[in-house]
Amino acid sequence: MKAKNTSFCDLFTPFEKSGGAGWEEYPRPQMKRESYLSLCGEWELFSRTDGGEEYLGKIKVPFVPESRLSNIGRKKERDEKYIYKKTFKLNGEIGSSQALLHFGAADQTARVWLNGTELSEHVGGYLPFSYEVGELLQRENTLTVEITDTLDRELAYGKQREKRGGMWYTPISGIWQPVWLEGVAKDYIKSVKLTPTLDSITIESEGGTGQKKLVIHTERGDIERLYEGDSITVRIDNAKNWTPEEPYLYYFTLTCGEDRIESYFALRTVTVEKRKGRAVICLNGEPYFFHGLLDQGYFSDGIYLPASPEGYKWDVLTMKRLGFNMLRKHIKTEPDIFYYYCDLYGMAVFQDMVNSGVYRYIQDTVLPTIGIKKSLPRKASPRRARHFEEDSRKTVALLYNHPSVCYYTIFNEGWGQYDTGRIYKELKALDPTRIWDSASGWFDGGESDVKSEHVYFRKIKLKPHPKKPLVLSEFGGYSYKVWGHSFNLADNYGYKTFRSPEELTAGLEELYLSEIVPQIEESGLCAAVLTQLSDVEDETNGLCTYDRQIVKVDEDTMKSIWEKLYEAFSKSFPDED
């Protein structure tokens, strides 16, 4: 057996008590069926190179081999492939003539075999993929997955880097989201698309022919509709709208023949409108200040996943208690359960597309930070452009039904940026119901719904835009290292250092009250994203530690900061009756 070749993080989170059991629950609350079999848990893992194949041990899926929770704890070599093998029996769990095999995500390229038959290859590490496998299933089954991951910069890679450090993190590989089987009817509903207004919902479906039955559950009783075709619009009387303060969800079932799914929607709109001569982002037609945090989605135990979905729930509810109403999901796409918790508990999401291409420190960070924001011409190879644009379209389709997702960022700080205007127009046409930020920080290319700024290392002084809402999509980065709860005791990465929780809290209060509040009044600022939710490896600029054991800031002070922001915004953008 190959020796472990990396030291995994030994910071334990509160969520490890679950033993990972939460990942065996049905992973798609918006497309739920009763016929279900989780394939998470114990698999066999092998390393394959030109020299042959070696057994690495039993791995716990969906945790990546680099993590401690996987039971493997090793770094993948560039020239090796991982081979996952799982044997499982069916005892009536999939009681139908057709079945779907689902993978939440696997990084970067996956080839899949079921009972010796190869299924199609999937390229890209951040999006789900599935196969129709009814005819291949037997009473006893063998599932094999070959993973190739060379950290190919032509494909999406996010914050992963082979030589991690600073703002770059441990690279991951392999299966990192749930794997499961579900039984479906021969003629089944393949997808649903939910488009709300403030008092109606349009439900479009793909697949499933014949008459459909829709039952929407409301406080005033069920709404039932029988209809033919692939689309229906239903008006909701006395409708309740979704906001982070009151995240009301409508649950429904959709039946077509023998196929039945459970799902939910919310009624809300996100628009750009004019108020008092300035453009502002409105939620449900009213100006709304998005008080947010940068959220990298990394955990000390599972790296790309928490030990159980409770980790996502903890992040959402803890940040709400501190007064925040938005998370900017930073160049990472999460499992569906993360977005469900944001829908359920009321946390708006500003979602980034996942970057590809080469990062250039001087061009992409240093020069813009000191004010030199003239971008050099940027291009993408045909292969990179094809994958980035296809992944972006699939991300829009994947997250379209989640009411919490209010805003998309296409490029971050010029990372992999190219053809900004064209891509903005194409993606905006796919989903005009959200706000589109073409380039968070700089190099906006002129095509964007918002003026998006990053400010570090200097006083925050912004210029209002005559036609676009002003968004401060990154700022802060204040660092406080908690000994015993930090990944790297030797190095520290942050933008201003404090020595105690009291100093950090006071520093943040000063930053918000002396710099952010005035920008609301003077420049029409309508969203601000503090760096960041949690520490991540070398970075100690989180409001909580990497292991989620300690919240570093005072809750009452953070709530009072939100009250001051809300008061300033209400004066600048009063509601219109």
mmCIF file of N, CA and C in Angstrom, residues 250-339:
data_model
loop_
_atom_site.group_PDB
_atom_site.id
_atom_site.type_symbol
_atom_site.label_atom_id
_atom_site.label_comp_id
_atom_site.label_asym_id
_atom_site.label_seq_id
_atom_site.Cartn_x
_atom_site.Cartn_y
_atom_site.Cartn_z
ATOM 1 N N TYR A 250 -43.309 27.610 -0.390
ATOM 2 C CA TYR A 250 -44.500 26.849 -0.758
ATOM 3 C C TYR A 250 -44.059 25.460 -1.222
ATOM 4 N N TYR A 251 -44.550 24.421 -0.566
ATOM 5 C CA TYR A 251 -44.209 23.053 -0.953
ATOM 6 C C TYR A 251 -45.287 22.501 -1.889
ATOM 7 N N PHE A 252 -44.863 21.662 -2.825
ATOM 8 C CA PHE A 252 -45.833 21.102 -3.774
ATOM 9 C C PHE A 252 -45.407 19.715 -4.221
ATOM 10 N N THR A 253 -46.365 18.977 -4.801
ATOM 11 C CA THR A 253 -46.075 17.704 -5.457
ATOM 12 C C THR A 253 -46.517 17.802 -6.907
ATOM 13 N N LEU A 254 -45.789 17.117 -7.777
ATOM 14 C CA LEU A 254 -46.121 17.059 -9.195
ATOM 15 C C LEU A 254 -46.114 15.590 -9.598
ATOM 16 N N THR A 255 -47.254 15.124 -10.131
ATOM 17 C CA THR A 255 -47.411 13.721 -10.499
ATOM 18 C C THR A 255 -47.710 13.617 -11.980
ATOM 19 N N CYS A 256 -47.026 12.685 -12.630
ATOM 20 C CA CYS A 256 -47.294 12.393 -14.039
ATOM 21 C C CYS A 256 -47.264 10.875 -14.196
ATOM 22 N N GLY A 257 -48.438 10.288 -14.408
ATOM 23 C CA GLY A 257 -48.492 8.833 -14.486
ATOM 24 C C GLY A 257 -47.996 8.207 -13.199
ATOM 25 N N GLU A 258 -46.981 7.345 -13.299
ATOM 26 C CA GLU A 258 -46.430 6.668 -12.126
ATOM 27 C C GLU A 258 -45.299 7.458 -11.466
ATOM 28 N N ASP A 259 -44.936 8.595 -12.037
ATOM 29 C CA ASP A 259 -43.828 9.391 -11.485
ATOM 30 C C ASP A 259 -44.383 10.503 -10.600
ATOM 31 N N ARG A 260 -43.723 10.705 -9.444
ATOM 32 C CA ARG A 260 -44.160 11.733 -8.500
ATOM 33 C C ARG A 260 -42.936 12.360 -7.845
ATOM 34 N N ILE A 261 -42.887 13.689 -7.858
ATOM 35 C CA ILE A 261 -41.791 14.397 -7.193
ATOM 36 C C ILE A 261 -42.357 15.355 -6.148
ATOM 37 N N GLU A 262 -41.568 15.601 -5.117
ATOM 38 C CA GLU A 262 -41.866 16.629 -4.121
ATOM 39 C C GLU A 262 -40.888 17.771 -4.322
ATOM 40 N N SER A 263 -41.370 19.005 -4.175
ATOM 41 C CA SER A 263 -40.515 20.154 -4.412
ATOM 42 C C SER A 263 -41.051 21.356 -3.640
ATOM 43 N N TYR A 264 -40.489 22.520 -3.905
ATOM 44 C CA TYR A 264 -40.948 23.760 -3.267
ATOM 45 C C TYR A 264 -40.547 24.944 -4.133
ATOM 46 N N PHE A 265 -41.188 26.078 -3.900
ATOM 47 C CA PHE A 265 -40.815 27.328 -4.548
ATOM 48 C C PHE A 265 -41.051 28.468 -3.573
ATOM 49 N N ALA A 266 -40.604 29.634 -3.944
ATOM 50 C CA ALA A 266 -40.885 30.846 -3.183
ATOM 51 C C ALA A 266 -41.257 31.948 -4.167
ATOM 52 N N LEU A 267 -42.002 32.917 -3.693
ATOM 53 C CA LEU A 267 -42.419 34.047 -4.518
ATOM 54 C C LEU A 267 -41.555 35.250 -4.163
ATOM 55 N N ARG A 268 -40.719 35.640 -5.086
ATOM 56 C CA ARG A 268 -39.867 36.814 -4.871
ATOM 57 C C ARG A 268 -39.320 37.302 -6.199
ATOM 58 N N THR A 269 -38.953 38.573 -6.271
ATOM 59 C CA THR A 269 -38.328 39.132 -7.455
ATOM 60 C C THR A 269 -37.070 39.890 -7.044
ATOM 61 N N VAL A 270 -36.101 39.957 -7.957
ATOM 62 C CA VAL A 270 -34.880 40.740 -7.760
ATOM 63 C C VAL A 270 -34.707 41.598 -9.003
ATOM 64 N N THR A 271 -34.663 42.902 -8.833
ATOM 65 C CA THR A 271 -34.625 43.828 -9.965
ATOM 66 C C THR A 271 -33.703 44.999 -9.675
ATOM 67 N N VAL A 272 -33.341 45.722 -10.723
ATOM 68 C CA VAL A 272 -32.648 46.997 -10.591
ATOM 69 C C VAL A 272 -33.643 48.098 -10.930
ATOM 70 N N GLU A 273 -33.800 49.040 -10.023
ATOM 71 C CA GLU A 273 -34.756 50.126 -10.218
ATOM 72 C C GLU A 273 -34.135 51.449 -9.799
ATOM 73 N N LYS A 274 -34.803 52.535 -10.166
ATOM 74 C CA LYS A 274 -34.340 53.875 -9.802
ATOM 75 C C LYS A 274 -35.094 54.345 -8.559
ATOM 76 N N ARG A 275 -34.353 54.882 -7.606
ATOM 77 C CA ARG A 275 -34.921 55.511 -6.420
ATOM 78 C C ARG A 275 -34.113 56.771 -6.121
ATOM 79 N N LYS A 276 -34.818 57.866 -5.989
ATOM 80 C CA LYS A 276 -34.170 59.159 -5.671
ATOM 81 C C LYS A 276 -33.026 59.457 -6.637
ATOM 82 N N GLY A 277 -33.237 59.097 -7.908
ATOM 83 C CA GLY A 277 -32.257 59.397 -8.939
ATOM 84 C C GLY A 277 -31.090 58.436 -9.015
ATOM 85 N N ARG A 278 -31.092 57.386 -8.193
ATOM 86 C CA ARG A 278 -29.993 56.420 -8.200
ATOM 87 C C ARG A 278 -30.519 55.008 -8.460
ATOM 88 N N ALA A 279 -29.684 54.207 -9.109
ATOM 89 C CA ALA A 279 -30.039 52.809 -9.342
ATOM 90 C C ALA A 279 -29.786 52.012 -8.065
ATOM 91 N N VAL A 280 -30.684 51.086 -7.774
ATOM 92 C CA VAL A 280 -30.574 50.289 -6.551
ATOM 93 C C VAL A 280 -31.119 48.893 -6.823
ATOM 94 N N ILE A 281 -30.563 47.898 -6.131
ATOM 95 C CA ILE A 281 -31.096 46.543 -6.208
ATOM 96 C C ILE A 281 -32.324 46.456 -5.314
ATOM 97 N N CYS A 282 -33.421 45.942 -5.884
ATOM 98 C CA CYS A 282 -34.670 45.807 -5.130
ATOM 99 C C CYS A 282 -35.032 44.336 -4.963
ATOM 100 N N LEU A 283 -35.481 44.003 -3.778
ATOM 101 C CA LEU A 283 -36.023 42.684 -3.487
ATOM 102 C C LEU A 283 -37.526 42.838 -3.326
ATOM 103 N N ASN A 284 -38.277 42.142 -4.165
ATOM 104 C CA ASN A 284 -39.740 42.256 -4.159
ATOM 105 C C ASN A 284 -40.203 43.693 -4.381
ATOM 106 N N GLY A 285 -39.475 44.391 -5.235
ATOM 107 C CA GLY A 285 -39.860 45.742 -5.611
ATOM 108 C C GLY A 285 -39.434 46.829 -4.655
ATOM 109 N N GLU A 286 -38.779 46.480 -3.548
ATOM 110 C CA GLU A 286 -38.359 47.473 -2.559
ATOM 111 C C GLU A 286 -36.838 47.477 -2.434
ATOM 112 N N PRO A 287 -36.224 48.665 -2.293
ATOM 113 C CA PRO A 287 -34.774 48.729 -2.108
ATOM 114 C C PRO A 287 -34.333 47.858 -0.942
ATOM 115 N N TYR A 288 -33.229 47.133 -1.131
ATOM 116 C CA TYR A 288 -32.787 46.182 -0.112
ATOM 117 C C TYR A 288 -31.272 46.251 -0.004
ATOM 118 N N PHE A 289 -30.769 46.359 1.230
ATOM 119 C CA PHE A 289 -29.321 46.365 1.439
ATOM 120 C C PHE A 289 -28.853 44.943 1.746
ATOM 121 N N PHE A 290 -27.946 44.441 0.926
ATOM 122 C CA PHE A 290 -27.399 43.095 1.092
ATOM 123 C C PHE A 290 -26.115 43.194 1.919
ATOM 124 N N HIS A 291 -26.221 42.756 3.163
ATOM 125 C CA HIS A 291 -25.127 42.804 4.148
ATOM 126 C C HIS A 291 -24.489 41.422 4.172
ATOM 127 N N GLY A 292 -23.327 41.270 3.471
ATOM 128 C CA GLY A 292 -22.847 39.934 3.188
ATOM 129 C C GLY A 292 -21.436 39.607 3.635
ATOM 130 N N LEU A 293 -21.114 38.343 3.422
ATOM 131 C CA LEU A 293 -19.806 37.784 3.739
ATOM 132 C C LEU A 293 -19.308 36.950 2.570
ATOM 133 N N LEU A 294 -18.014 36.978 2.328
ATOM 134 C CA LEU A 294 -17.389 36.059 1.384
ATOM 135 C C LEU A 294 -17.388 34.668 2.023
ATOM 136 N N ASP A 295 -17.850 33.676 1.277
ATOM 137 C CA ASP A 295 -17.977 32.307 1.799
ATOM 138 C C ASP A 295 -17.254 31.359 0.851
ATOM 139 N N GLN A 296 -16.097 30.859 1.282
ATOM 140 C CA GLN A 296 -15.273 29.993 0.440
ATOM 141 C C GLN A 296 -15.800 28.556 0.387
ATOM 142 N N GLY A 297 -16.535 28.125 1.409
ATOM 143 C CA GLY A 297 -17.063 26.766 1.412
ATOM 144 C C GLY A 297 -16.030 25.697 1.728
ATOM 145 N N TYR A 298 -15.059 26.023 2.576
ATOM 146 C CA TYR A 298 -14.038 25.049 2.998
ATOM 147 C C TYR A 298 -14.213 24.727 4.483
ATOM 148 N N PHE A 299 -13.920 23.465 4.841
ATOM 149 C CA PHE A 299 -14.051 23.007 6.219
ATOM 150 C C PHE A 299 -12.802 22.219 6.597
ATOM 151 N N SER A 300 -12.412 22.303 7.861
ATOM 152 C CA SER A 300 -11.162 21.670 8.299
ATOM 153 C C SER A 300 -11.239 20.151 8.267
ATOM 154 N N ASP A 301 -12.446 19.587 8.330
ATOM 155 C CA ASP A 301 -12.553 18.127 8.411
ATOM 156 C C ASP A 301 -12.637 17.460 7.042
ATOM 157 N N GLY A 302 -13.534 17.941 6.176
ATOM 158 C CA GLY A 302 -13.725 17.320 4.867
ATOM 159 C C GLY A 302 -13.205 18.145 3.714
ATOM 160 N N ILE A 303 -12.605 19.289 3.984
ATOM 161 C CA ILE A 303 -12.044 20.242 3.028
ATOM 162 C C ILE A 303 -13.147 20.844 2.145
ATOM 163 N N TYR A 304 -13.647 20.099 1.163
ATOM 164 C CA TYR A 304 -14.666 20.636 0.264
ATOM 165 C C TYR A 304 -16.082 20.414 0.783
ATOM 166 N N LEU A 305 -16.232 19.619 1.825
ATOM 167 C CA LEU A 305 -17.525 19.356 2.448
ATOM 168 C C LEU A 305 -17.366 19.389 3.956
ATOM 169 N N PRO A 306 -18.406 19.806 4.686
ATOM 170 C CA PRO A 306 -18.399 19.590 6.129
ATOM 171 C C PRO A 306 -18.662 18.119 6.433
ATOM 172 N N ALA A 307 -18.426 17.726 7.667
ATOM 173 C CA ALA A 307 -18.623 16.327 8.065
ATOM 174 C C ALA A 307 -20.054 15.865 7.844
ATOM 175 N N SER A 308 -21.000 16.769 7.972
ATOM 176 C CA SER A 308 -22.400 16.490 7.660
ATOM 177 C C SER A 308 -23.019 17.787 7.156
ATOM 178 N N PRO A 309 -24.211 17.735 6.549
ATOM 179 C CA PRO A 309 -24.863 18.968 6.109
ATOM 180 C C PRO A 309 -25.099 19.961 7.240
ATOM 181 N N GLU A 310 -25.038 19.492 8.492
ATOM 182 C CA GLU A 310 -25.179 20.406 9.625
ATOM 183 C C GLU A 310 -24.139 21.519 9.584
ATOM 184 N N GLY A 311 -22.997 21.265 8.940
ATOM 185 C CA GLY A 311 -21.982 22.311 8.816
ATOM 186 C C GLY A 311 -22.482 23.496 8.014
ATOM 187 N N TYR A 312 -23.186 23.228 6.920
ATOM 188 C CA TYR A 312 -23.777 24.323 6.138
ATOM 189 C C TYR A 312 -24.857 25.043 6.945
ATOM 190 N N LYS A 313 -25.674 24.264 7.630
ATOM 191 C CA LYS A 313 -26.739 24.856 8.445
ATOM 192 C C LYS A 313 -26.145 25.770 9.518
ATOM 193 N N TRP A 314 -25.064 25.315 10.147
ATOM 194 C CA TRP A 314 -24.398 26.126 11.181
ATOM 195 C C TRP A 314 -23.902 27.440 10.595
ATOM 196 N N ASP A 315 -23.261 27.391 9.439
ATOM 197 C CA ASP A 315 -22.757 28.605 8.810
ATOM 198 C C ASP A 315 -23.883 29.601 8.566
ATOM 199 N N VAL A 316 -24.986 29.122 7.981
ATOM 200 C CA VAL A 316 -26.093 30.010 7.637
ATOM 201 C C VAL A 316 -26.702 30.623 8.895
ATOM 202 N N LEU A 317 -27.022 29.808 9.880
ATOM 203 C CA LEU A 317 -27.716 30.315 11.063
ATOM 204 C C LEU A 317 -26.809 31.168 11.944
ATOM 205 N N THR A 318 -25.529 30.825 12.029
ATOM 206 C CA THR A 318 -24.607 31.624 12.833
ATOM 207 C C THR A 318 -24.410 33.000 12.229
ATOM 208 N N MET A 319 -24.245 33.068 10.913
ATOM 209 C CA MET A 319 -24.059 34.372 10.278
ATOM 210 C C MET A 319 -25.341 35.207 10.316
ATOM 211 N N LYS A 320 -26.489 34.559 10.292
ATOM 212 C CA LYS A 320 -27.740 35.305 10.482
ATOM 213 C C LYS A 320 -27.799 35.915 11.881
ATOM 214 N N ARG A 321 -27.357 35.164 12.890
ATOM 215 C CA ARG A 321 -27.364 35.702 14.253
ATOM 216 C C ARG A 321 -26.457 36.919 14.380
ATOM 217 N N LEU A 322 -25.414 36.973 13.554
ATOM 218 C CA LEU A 322 -24.509 38.121 13.579
ATOM 219 C C LEU A 322 -25.037 39.289 12.746
ATOM 220 N N GLY A 323 -26.209 39.126 12.135
ATOM 221 C CA GLY A 323 -26.829 40.236 11.420
ATOM 222 C C GLY A 323 -26.706 40.190 9.919
ATOM 223 N N PHE A 324 -26.045 39.181 9.370
ATOM 224 C CA PHE A 324 -25.831 39.125 7.924
ATOM 225 C C PHE A 324 -27.039 38.494 7.224
ATOM 226 N N ASN A 325 -27.307 38.959 6.002
ATOM 227 C CA ASN A 325 -28.429 38.430 5.228
ATOM 228 C C ASN A 325 -28.005 37.880 3.874
ATOM 229 N N MET A 326 -26.692 37.815 3.628
ATOM 230 C CA MET A 326 -26.213 37.361 2.318
ATOM 231 C C MET A 326 -24.841 36.711 2.445
ATOM 232 N N LEU A 327 -24.624 35.654 1.653
ATOM 233 C CA LEU A 327 -23.310 35.041 1.499
ATOM 234 C C LEU A 327 -22.924 35.094 0.034
ATOM 235 N N ARG A 328 -21.712 35.556 -0.237
ATOM 236 C CA ARG A 328 -21.183 35.470 -1.597
ATOM 237 C C ARG A 328 -20.425 34.151 -1.706
ATOM 238 N N LYS A 329 -21.020 33.183 -2.404
ATOM 239 C CA LYS A 329 -20.403 31.859 -2.551
ATOM 240 C C LYS A 329 -19.269 31.993 -3.559
ATOM 241 N N HIS A 330 -18.035 31.908 -3.045
ATOM 242 C CA HIS A 330 -16.858 32.356 -3.779
ATOM 243 C C HIS A 330 -16.245 31.237 -4.619
ATOM 244 N N ILE A 331 -16.388 31.381 -5.929
ATOM 245 C CA ILE A 331 -15.827 30.496 -6.958
ATOM 246 C C ILE A 331 -15.873 29.012 -6.572
ATOM 247 N N LYS A 332 -17.054 28.607 -6.129
ATOM 248 C CA LYS A 332 -17.314 27.207 -5.776
ATOM 249 C C LYS A 332 -18.823 26.985 -5.867
ATOM 250 N N THR A 333 -19.225 25.867 -6.426
ATOM 251 C CA THR A 333 -20.638 25.492 -6.455
ATOM 252 C C THR A 333 -20.853 24.386 -5.437
ATOM 253 N N GLU A 334 -21.852 24.554 -4.587
ATOM 254 C CA GLU A 334 -22.053 23.645 -3.468
ATOM 255 C C GLU A 334 -23.095 22.564 -3.782
ATOM 256 N N PRO A 335 -23.178 21.533 -2.928
ATOM 257 C CA PRO A 335 -24.277 20.580 -3.028
ATOM 258 C C PRO A 335 -25.618 21.284 -2.845
ATOM 259 N N ASP A 336 -26.656 20.678 -3.374
ATOM 260 C CA ASP A 336 -27.976 21.290 -3.345
ATOM 261 C C ASP A 336 -28.441 21.618 -1.936
ATOM 262 N N ILE A 337 -28.018 20.840 -0.946
ATOM 263 C CA ILE A 337 -28.499 21.039 0.421
ATOM 264 C C ILE A 337 -28.057 22.393 0.973
ATOM 265 N N PHE A 338 -26.906 22.911 0.543
ATOM 266 C CA PHE A 338 -26.479 24.240 0.989
ATOM 267 C C PHE A 338 -27.502 25.288 0.573
ATOM 268 N N TYR A 339 -27.905 25.257 -0.686
ATOM 269 C CA TYR A 339 -28.854 26.252 -1.188
ATOM 270 C C TYR A 339 -30.234 26.049 -0.551
#
